Amino acid sequence: MTDALHILKVALDVPLDRVFDYRTDKPNTQIGQYVVVPFGARKMIGVVVGISDTTAIESKKLKSIIRLDPEVIFDEQSFKLFQFCSQYYHYPLGQTILSAVPSRLKKINTKAMAKKYLYRLTPKAIELGVDQLPPRQTTLKRIVMALIDATLLDEASLRSMSSAWKKSIETLDEMGWIEKEEITLDDKVYIQAPIPSLNDEQKKAFDEISKTNKTFAAWLLYGITGSGKTEVYIRLIEEALKKEHAQVLVLVPEINLTPQLESRFRARFEKYMLVTLHSHLTDNERLTHWRLAKEGQAQIVIGTRLSIFTPMPHLSLIIIDEEHDASFKQQEGLRYHARDVAIFRAKSENIPIVMGTATPSLETWFNATKTKDAKKFGFLKLTSRAVLDSTLPEIKCIDISKSTVTKGFSPYLVEAIRDRLNKKEQSLIFINRRGFAPVLLCSSCQWTGRCHRCSSRLVVHLNQKRLRCHHCGHDEKMPLQCPSCGNTDLYPTGLGTQRVEETIKEFFPEARILRVDRDSTKTKEALNDLFLKMKNREIDILIGTQMLSKGHDFPYLSLVGVLDTDQALYSSDFRASERLFSQLMQVSGRAGRAKTKGEVYIQTAFPNHPIFEALKTHDYEHFANELLKERELAELSPFAFLVLLKGEAHQLTHVMQFLNDAMINAQNLSTHVTVYNPVRPMMERLKGMERAQLVLQASSRVALQKLLDEWVPYLRENKLGQKVKWVVDVDPLEF
Ligand code: ADP
Ligand code: ZN
Ligand code: ZN
């Protein structure tokens, strides 16, 4: 009789949907431990997902693990979550797990936790104020202003403000302006802001949700910006944390996770350990925070989409803020939707989940208001702004088909801006970025600059005199004459932020203008800067894209001008008007949040479009219900479930062959699923690759999943897969 074998089933980061057997001589290995194993000629990092005493592999061929990491990186609950994601999104288990744990771990590094500090100003600093700082020290100034604002900041927030933050902190330390505190379990350092008592609607929401305290229930908390949703979250968290050891997870879109939000939570939860998880942390910080959560020490975790995978042994409540936000969907690798994964997790751990938003996704709206299925969502409403005497902005459409428009601006909008300048109030000019970047056009032959690698037009960057492809990054000099006809009269069309800025400068040479777009604000640092400048009234007119539409209060902003949105009204993407509505609703929420009355001017050639009617009356509900009717007729989400198969290759024939083959196979697999023909997407070519895609649609999620269970392995076996790069996107958001 031979000794019992210890066989480890190891999941690896390889695109194969199977696990691999390895031998170990360590009898106490557990599921969830990292290992290093030989794989072909390489060494690879994997994770133990099963332990057995048998294997189908001949003992001569059975290899041994090279190294075992002592830390167990996930528990049974997380493992369930990974298995669910792997099955539902049809993505290999090993790749699923390895894309859901912090990257530092993959390098098998178990350094002790780094010490962490929080910083705040000394009383002396507060007394002296920013004006006492040396004049040109902008970083110092910025940090001090942020500290005045947030009271306490951690290193991650400081780093996001400036890469030179360390030096500034040293300087401030030498000046006796700053104190630091080590983060410990019981730091009690936050200054309490006054706690409002809940209004009737908030109280009702709180009571209803609290009733389901101990079991699974999904809630939609629907309330306009400023209606006090966050206050309700805070009360629910307080309630949940009354239970010993309890932990709470709060998911937010990346852009909303600001030092302000963090410090608001810290102030209210001074007795608890709160950690954040997001992409602005260093690997080390992320790992530390993640471990604090995994070990049950951190009671509150605030994070962006990936944090839904954080192991939390005593998770008692999940909150998702801005439920509708598209950033919850991962667009590469494991294409999960954090909201949907969160609902699964809440169900599986039998805890409540609360989703808050002013403009629910239609899927959530449907689940909360249209089904009688008790397993779906509970529905709670906050109908007015929580702060008394703050009102909703007035929304007006300017019919640009009936008015003379100068360089994109109607005279009404120009007058409204002038009026704000006179009153020393601020204006925001909002451009819906998608499809509105300016391209170079020849006035004589209509030639436009196109990218030779993508099917996109090149975007004009006037300041640098360059043409750039926003998809692949290709960059070239702006031609002085038309390459096609030789004409020298080339001009940029369309409204880009840069052109709008130039125009505003012409109209208002005396105004202080700031343009914010992806080019000018790559970093959180720049964004923070902007918020401070707005607050200090160093800006009169702000020009920007959707990045400005959420997250922040601008107390002196009283006018929002929306330049051109009409393309989105007639887009081929069935979600375009849903997105436009929520974007305009959010950007409107920027105007008049404090005591200044706000106005929103929308320039459009279709002022009677239902979307604007709904906006004017702030009537999301009516709009959503109308959209739902359309979706039902068209058999689209949420009335149908969709899957997108996308392929790309150097040669179009290869992609088409692959997709046709996939289509025929899918048609044979199920009669309950509609399989559409392969088509070219809007962006037919990208980075030199020819692209095509096909859609599967079914009214039954189960039928669709059943098909995928056979179809995806079939695709993996397809020999053309060597020439064609393909992905399956379950519940796709973008087509
Ligand atoms: P939301 O998350 O819906 O945007 P918040 O919870 O941030 O709303 O509330 C908006 C503002 O109203 C905050 O300044 C908050 O402190 C305040 N607030 C919330 N609830 C109340 C209340 N019941 N009474 C007075 N002020 C409140
Ligand atoms: Zn020409
Ligand atoms: Zn390109």
Short mmCIF file of C-alpha atoms and ligand atoms in Angstrom, two decimals, residues 441-448 481-490, ligand 2:
data_model
loop_
_atom_site.label_atom_id
_atom_site.label_comp_id
_atom_site.label_asym_id
_atom_site.label_seq_id
_atom_site.Cartn_x
_atom_site.Cartn_y
_atom_site.Cartn_z
CA LEU A 441 -12.66 69.34 -42.61
CA CYS A 442 -11.74 70.59 -46.07
CA SER A 443 -14.15 73.32 -47.16
CA SER A 444 -13.81 72.43 -50.80
CA CYS A 445 -13.80 68.61 -51.09
CA GLN A 446 -15.16 67.59 -47.64
CA TRP A 447 -12.01 65.61 -46.88
CA THR A 448 -11.58 64.77 -43.18
CA GLN A 481 -3.39 72.02 -46.97
CA CYS A 482 -5.90 69.36 -47.91
CA PRO A 483 -4.08 66.10 -48.75
CA SER A 484 -6.82 65.31 -51.21
CA CYS A 485 -7.36 68.55 -53.21
CA GLY A 486 -4.64 70.91 -52.04
CA ASN A 487 -7.08 73.51 -50.70
CA THR A 488 -5.61 75.48 -47.80
CA ASP A 489 -8.94 76.32 -46.17
CA LEU A 490 -9.15 73.54 -43.60
ZN ZN B 2 -9.91 69.06 -50.02
#
